Amino acid sequence: MTTFAEQLKTEIARIARKETRADSKQVKKASTQHRAEIAALKRRIASLESAVARLLKQQGKPKAAEPQEKAVVLRFRTAGFATLRKKLGLTAHEMAKLLGVSAQSVYHWETGKSRPRASQLQAISEVRKLSKKEAREKL
């Protein structure tokens, strides 16, 4: 003969299993749905990538630049930049003001910790054309 406590315990365990089964069923259903959505997205990405590749292939190689547009390649040397600043008789702060950058940037360029951007290289090439007197006037 079972006691009331044992029957209560088995009934509570049965109800708990039933509840957890229902909860896990919902989680499994959501997981299956998410996996299906992920698979569909992967298929869509693959089709889009193949379409892009096909379009690039159809487009062919880009035409060479016309001779009229002669690209100027600007070089940067840390020693050359420091020499330019000294030749103009400018401090790092003054050189930075002239170029429109921070003094810290000028310091980093001179020590080789960083390199100027393309737009800054253009400004440096303009400063190279200046004389000492012109550089002072621009400040």
Coordinates of N, CA and C in Angstrom, one line a residue:
M1 N 0.8 -1.2 0.0 CA 0.0 0.0 0.0 C 0.9 1.3 0.0
T2 N 0.5 2.2 -0.9 CA 1.2 3.4 -0.9 C 0.6 4.4 0.0
T3 N 1.4 5.3 0.4 CA 0.9 6.3 1.3 C 0.5 7.5 0.5
F4 N -0.2 8.4 1.1 CA -0.6 9.6 0.5 C 0.6 10.5 0.0
A5 N 1.6 10.5 0.8 CA 2.8 11.3 0.4 C 3.5 10.8 -0.9
E6 N 3.5 9.4 -1.0 CA 4.1 8.8 -2.2 C 3.3 9.1 -3.4
Q7 N 2.0 9.0 -3.3 CA 1.1 9.3 -4.4 C 1.2 10.8 -4.8
L8 N 1.3 11.7 -3.8 CA 1.4 13.1 -4.1 C 2.8 13.3 -4.9
K9 N 3.8 12.7 -4.4 CA 5.1 12.9 -5.0 C 5.1 12.4 -6.5
T10 N 4.6 11.2 -6.7 CA 4.5 10.7 -8.1 C 3.6 11.6 -9.0
E11 N 2.6 12.1 -8.5 CA 1.7 13.0 -9.3 C 2.4 14.3 -9.6
I12 N 3.1 14.8 -8.6 CA 3.9 16.1 -8.9 C 5.0 15.8 -10.0
A13 N 5.6 14.7 -9.9 CA 6.7 14.4 -10.9 C 6.1 14.2 -12.2
R14 N 4.9 13.5 -12.3 CA 4.2 13.4 -13.6 C 3.8 14.7 -14.2
I15 N 3.3 15.6 -13.4 CA 2.9 16.9 -13.9 C 4.1 17.7 -14.4
A16 N 5.2 17.6 -13.6 CA 6.4 18.4 -13.9 C 6.9 17.9 -15.3
R17 N 7.0 16.5 -15.5 CA 7.4 16.0 -16.8 C 6.6 16.4 -17.9
K18 N 5.3 16.5 -17.7 CA 4.3 16.9 -18.7 C 4.6 18.4 -19.1
E19 N 4.8 19.2 -18.1 CA 5.1 20.7 -18.3 C 6.4 20.9 -19.1
T20 N 7.5 20.1 -18.6 CA 8.8 20.3 -19.3 C 8.7 19.8 -20.7
R21 N 7.9 18.7 -20.9 CA 7.8 18.2 -22.3 C 7.1 19.2 -23.2
A22 N 6.1 19.9 -22.7 CA 5.4 20.9 -23.5 C 6.4 22.1 -23.8
D23 N 7.2 22.5 -22.7 CA 8.1 23.6 -22.9 C 9.2 23.3 -23.9
S24 N 9.7 22.0 -23.8 CA 10.8 21.6 -24.7 C 10.3 21.5 -26.1
K25 N 9.0 21.1 -26.3 CA 8.4 21.0 -27.6 C 8.4 22.3 -28.3
Q26 N 8.0 23.4 -27.5 CA 8.0 24.8 -28.1 C 9.4 25.2 -28.5
V27 N 10.4 24.9 -27.7 CA 11.8 25.3 -28.0 C 12.2 24.5 -29.3
K28 N 11.9 23.2 -29.4 CA 12.3 22.5 -30.5 C 11.7 23.0 -31.8
K29 N 10.4 23.4 -31.7 CA 9.7 23.9 -32.8 C 10.3 25.3 -33.3
A30 N 10.6 26.1 -32.3 CA 11.2 27.4 -32.6 C 12.6 27.2 -33.2
S31 N 13.4 26.2 -32.7 CA 14.7 25.9 -33.2 C 14.6 25.4 -34.7
T32 N 13.7 24.6 -34.9 CA 13.5 24.1 -36.3 C 13.1 25.2 -37.3
Q33 N 12.3 26.1 -36.8 CA 11.9 27.2 -37.6 C 13.1 28.1 -37.9
H34 N 13.9 28.4 -36.9 CA 15.1 29.2 -37.1 C 16.1 28.6 -38.1
R35 N 16.2 27.3 -37.9 CA 17.2 26.6 -38.8 C 16.7 26.7 -40.3
A36 N 15.4 26.6 -40.5 CA 14.8 26.6 -41.8 C 15.1 28.0 -42.4
E37 N 14.8 29.1 -41.5 CA 15.1 30.4 -42.0 C 16.5 30.7 -42.3
I38 N 17.4 30.2 -41.5 CA 18.9 30.3 -41.8 C 19.3 29.6 -43.1
A39 N 18.7 28.4 -43.3 CA 19.0 27.7 -44.6 C 18.5 28.5 -45.8
A40 N 17.3 29.1 -45.7 CA 16.8 29.9 -46.8 C 17.6 31.1 -47.0
L41 N 18.1 31.8 -46.0 CA 19.0 32.9 -46.1 C 20.3 32.5 -46.8
K42 N 20.9 31.4 -46.4 CA 22.1 30.9 -47.0 C 21.9 30.7 -48.5
R43 N 20.8 30.1 -48.8 CA 20.5 29.8 -50.3 C 20.4 31.2 -51.0
R44 N 19.7 32.1 -50.4 CA 19.6 33.5 -51.0 C 20.9 34.1 -51.2
I45 N 21.8 34.1 -50.2 CA 23.1 34.7 -50.3 C 23.9 34.0 -51.4
A46 N 23.8 32.7 -51.5 CA 24.6 32.0 -52.5 C 24.1 32.4 -53.9
S47 N 22.8 32.5 -54.1 CA 22.2 32.9 -55.4 C 22.6 34.4 -55.7
L48 N 22.6 35.2 -54.7 CA 23.0 36.6 -55.0 C 24.5 36.7 -55.3
E49 N 25.3 36.0 -54.6 CA 26.8 36.0 -54.9 C 27.0 35.4 -56.3
S50 N 26.3 34.4 -56.7 CA 26.5 33.9 -58.1 C 26.0 34.9 -59.1
A51 N 25.0 35.6 -58.8 CA 24.5 36.7 -59.7 C 25.5 37.8 -59.9
V52 N 26.1 38.2 -58.8 CA 27.1 39.2 -58.8 C 28.3 38.8 -59.6
A53 N 28.7 37.5 -59.4 CA 29.9 37.0 -60.1 C 29.6 37.0 -61.6
R54 N 28.3 36.6 -62.0 CA 27.9 36.5 -63.4 C 27.9 37.9 -64.0
L55 N 27.4 38.9 -63.2 CA 27.4 40.3 -63.8 C 28.8 40.8 -63.9
L56 N 29.7 40.5 -63.0 CA 31.1 41.0 -63.1 C 31.8 40.3 -64.3
K57 N 31.5 39.1 -64.5 CA 32.1 38.4 -65.6 C 31.6 39.0 -67.0
Q58 N 30.3 39.3 -67.0 CA 29.7 39.9 -68.2 C 30.3 41.3 -68.5
Q59 N 30.5 42.0 -67.4 CA 31.0 43.4 -67.5 C 32.4 43.4 -68.1
G60 N 33.2 42.4 -67.8 CA 34.5 42.3 -68.4 C 35.5 43.1 -67.6
K61 N 36.7 43.2 -68.1 CA 37.7 44.0 -67.4 C 37.5 45.5 -67.7
P62 N 37.8 46.3 -66.6 CA 37.6 47.7 -66.8 C 38.6 48.2 -67.9
K63 N 38.1 49.2 -68.6 CA 39.0 49.8 -69.6 C 40.1 50.6 -69.0
A64 N 41.3 50.6 -69.7 CA 42.4 51.3 -69.2 C 42.1 52.8 -69.1
A65 N 42.7 53.5 -68.2 CA 42.5 55.0 -68.1 C 43.0 55.7 -69.3
E66 N 42.3 56.7 -69.7 CA 42.7 57.4 -70.9 C 44.0 58.1 -70.6
P67 N 44.8 58.4 -71.7 CA 46.1 59.0 -71.5 C 46.0 60.4 -71.0
Q68 N 44.9 61.1 -71.2 CA 44.7 62.4 -70.7 C 44.7 62.5 -69.2
E69 N 44.2 61.5 -68.5 CA 44.1 61.5 -67.1 C 45.4 60.9 -66.5
K70 N 46.4 61.6 -66.5 CA 47.7 61.1 -65.9 C 47.7 61.2 -64.4
A71 N 47.7 60.1 -63.7 CA 47.6 60.1 -62.3 C 49.0 60.4 -61.7
V72 N 49.0 61.3 -60.8 CA 50.2 61.7 -60.1 C 50.4 60.9 -58.9
V73 N 51.5 60.2 -58.8 CA 51.7 59.3 -57.6 C 52.6 60.1 -56.7
L74 N 52.0 60.3 -55.5 CA 52.7 61.1 -54.5 C 53.4 60.1 -53.5
R75 N 54.7 60.4 -53.3 CA 55.4 59.5 -52.3 C 55.6 60.3 -51.0
F76 N 55.9 59.5 -50.0 CA 56.1 60.2 -48.7 C 57.3 59.5 -48.0
R77 N 58.3 60.3 -47.6 CA 59.4 59.8 -46.9 C 59.5 60.5 -45.5
T78 N 59.7 59.8 -44.5 CA 59.7 60.5 -43.2 C 60.9 61.5 -43.1
A79 N 62.0 61.1 -43.5 CA 63.2 61.9 -43.5 C 63.0 63.2 -44.3
G80 N 62.4 63.0 -45.5 CA 62.2 64.1 -46.4 C 61.2 65.1 -45.8
F81 N 60.2 64.6 -45.1 CA 59.2 65.4 -44.5 C 59.8 66.3 -43.4
A82 N 60.7 65.6 -42.6 CA 61.3 66.4 -41.5 C 62.3 67.4 -42.0
T83 N 63.0 67.1 -43.1 CA 63.9 68.0 -43.8 C 63.1 69.2 -44.3
L84 N 62.0 68.9 -44.9 CA 61.1 70.0 -45.5 C 60.7 71.0 -44.4
R85 N 60.3 70.4 -43.3 CA 59.9 71.3 -42.2 C 61.0 72.1 -41.7
K86 N 62.2 71.5 -41.5 CA 63.4 72.3 -41.0 C 63.8 73.3 -42.1
K87 N 63.7 73.0 -43.4 CA 64.1 73.9 -44.4 C 63.2 75.1 -44.4
L88 N 61.9 74.9 -44.1 CA 61.0 76.1 -44.1 C 61.1 76.8 -42.7
G89 N 61.9 76.2 -41.8 CA 62.0 76.9 -40.5 C 60.8 76.9 -39.7
L90 N 60.0 75.8 -39.8 CA 58.7 75.7 -39.0 C 58.8 74.7 -37.9
T91 N 58.0 75.0 -36.9 CA 57.9 74.0 -35.8 C 56.9 73.0 -36.2
A92 N 56.8 71.9 -35.5 CA 55.8 70.9 -35.8 C 54.4 71.4 -35.7
H93 N 54.2 72.3 -34.7 CA 52.9 72.9 -34.6 C 52.5 73.8 -35.8
E94 N 53.5 74.6 -36.2 CA 53.3 75.5 -37.4 C 53.0 74.7 -38.7
M95 N 53.8 73.6 -38.8 CA 53.6 72.8 -40.0 C 52.3 72.1 -40.0
A96 N 51.8 71.7 -38.8 CA 50.5 71.1 -38.7 C 49.4 72.1 -39.0
K97 N 49.6 73.3 -38.6 CA 48.6 74.4 -38.9 C 48.5 74.6 -40.4
L98 N 49.7 74.6 -41.0 CA 49.8 74.9 -42.5 C 49.1 73.8 -43.3
L99 N 49.2 72.5 -42.8 CA 48.7 71.4 -43.5 C 47.2 71.1 -43.0
G100 N 46.8 71.7 -42.0 CA 45.4 71.4 -41.5 C 45.3 70.1 -40.7
V101 N 46.3 69.7 -40.0 CA 46.3 68.5 -39.2 C 46.7 68.9 -37.8
S102 N 46.8 67.9 -36.9 CA 47.3 68.1 -35.6 C 48.8 68.0 -35.5
A103 N 49.4 68.7 -34.5 CA 50.8 68.6 -34.3 C 51.3 67.2 -34.0
Q104 N 50.4 66.4 -33.4 CA 50.7 65.0 -33.0 C 50.8 64.2 -34.3
S105 N 50.0 64.5 -35.3 CA 50.1 63.8 -36.6 C 51.4 64.1 -37.3
V106 N 51.9 65.4 -37.2 CA 53.2 65.7 -37.8 C 54.3 64.9 -37.1
Y107 N 54.2 64.9 -35.8 CA 55.2 64.1 -35.0 C 55.2 62.7 -35.4
H108 N 54.0 62.1 -35.5 CA 54.0 60.6 -35.9 C 54.5 60.4 -37.3
W109 N 54.2 61.3 -38.2 CA 54.8 61.2 -39.6 C 56.3 61.2 -39.6
E110 N 56.8 62.2 -38.8 CA 58.3 62.3 -38.8 C 59.0 61.1 -38.1
T111 N 58.4 60.6 -37.1 CA 59.0 59.4 -36.4 C 58.7 58.1 -37.1
G112 N 57.8 58.1 -38.1 CA 57.5 56.9 -38.8 C 56.4 56.0 -38.2
K113 N 55.7 56.6 -37.2 CA 54.7 55.8 -36.5 C 53.4 55.7 -37.3
S114 N 53.2 56.6 -38.2 CA 52.1 56.6 -39.1 C 52.4 57.3 -40.4
R115 N 51.5 57.2 -41.4 CA 51.7 57.8 -42.7 C 50.5 58.7 -43.0
P116 N 50.7 59.8 -43.7 CA 49.6 60.6 -44.1 C 48.6 60.0 -45.1
R117 N 47.4 60.5 -45.0 CA 46.4 60.0 -46.0 C 46.7 60.7 -47.3
A118 N 45.9 60.2 -48.4 CA 46.1 60.7 -49.7 C 45.8 62.2 -49.8
S119 N 44.8 62.6 -49.1 CA 44.4 64.1 -49.1 C 45.5 64.9 -48.4
Q120 N 46.1 64.3 -47.4 CA 47.2 65.0 -46.7 C 48.5 65.0 -47.5
L121 N 48.7 64.0 -48.3 CA 49.8 64.0 -49.2 C 49.7 65.1 -50.2
Q122 N 48.5 65.4 -50.7 CA 48.3 66.5 -51.6 C 48.7 67.8 -51.0
A123 N 48.3 68.0 -49.7 CA 48.6 69.2 -49.0 C 50.1 69.3 -48.8
I124 N 50.8 68.2 -48.5 CA 52.2 68.2 -48.3 C 52.9 68.6 -49.6
S125 N 52.4 68.1 -50.7 CA 53.1 68.4 -52.0 C 52.9 69.9 -52.3
E126 N 51.8 70.5 -51.9 CA 51.6 71.9 -52.1 C 52.6 72.7 -51.2
V127 N 52.8 72.3 -50.0 CA 53.7 72.9 -49.1 C 55.2 72.9 -49.6
R128 N 55.5 71.7 -50.3 CA 56.8 71.6 -50.9 C 57.2 72.7 -51.9
K129 N 56.1 73.2 -52.5 CA 56.3 74.2 -53.6 C 56.6 75.6 -53.0
L130 N 56.3 75.8 -51.7 CA 56.4 77.1 -51.0 C 57.8 77.4 -50.6
S131 N 58.1 78.7 -50.6 CA 59.4 79.1 -50.1 C 59.2 79.4 -48.6
K132 N 60.3 79.7 -47.9 CA 60.3 80.0 -46.5 C 59.3 81.2 -46.2
K133 N 59.5 82.2 -47.0 CA 58.7 83.5 -46.9 C 57.2 83.2 -47.1
E134 N 56.9 82.4 -48.2 CA 55.5 82.1 -48.5 C 54.8 81.3 -47.4
A135 N 55.6 80.4 -46.8 CA 55.1 79.5 -45.7 C 54.8 80.4 -44.5
R136 N 55.6 81.3 -44.2 CA 55.3 82.2 -43.1 C 54.1 83.1 -43.3
E137 N 53.9 83.5 -44.6 CA 52.7 84.4 -44.9 C 51.5 83.6 -44.8
K138 N 51.5 82.3 -45.1 CA 50.3 81.5 -45.1 C 49.9 81.2 -43.6
L139 N 50.8 81.2 -42.7 CA 50.5 81.0 -41.3 C 49.7 82.2 -40.8

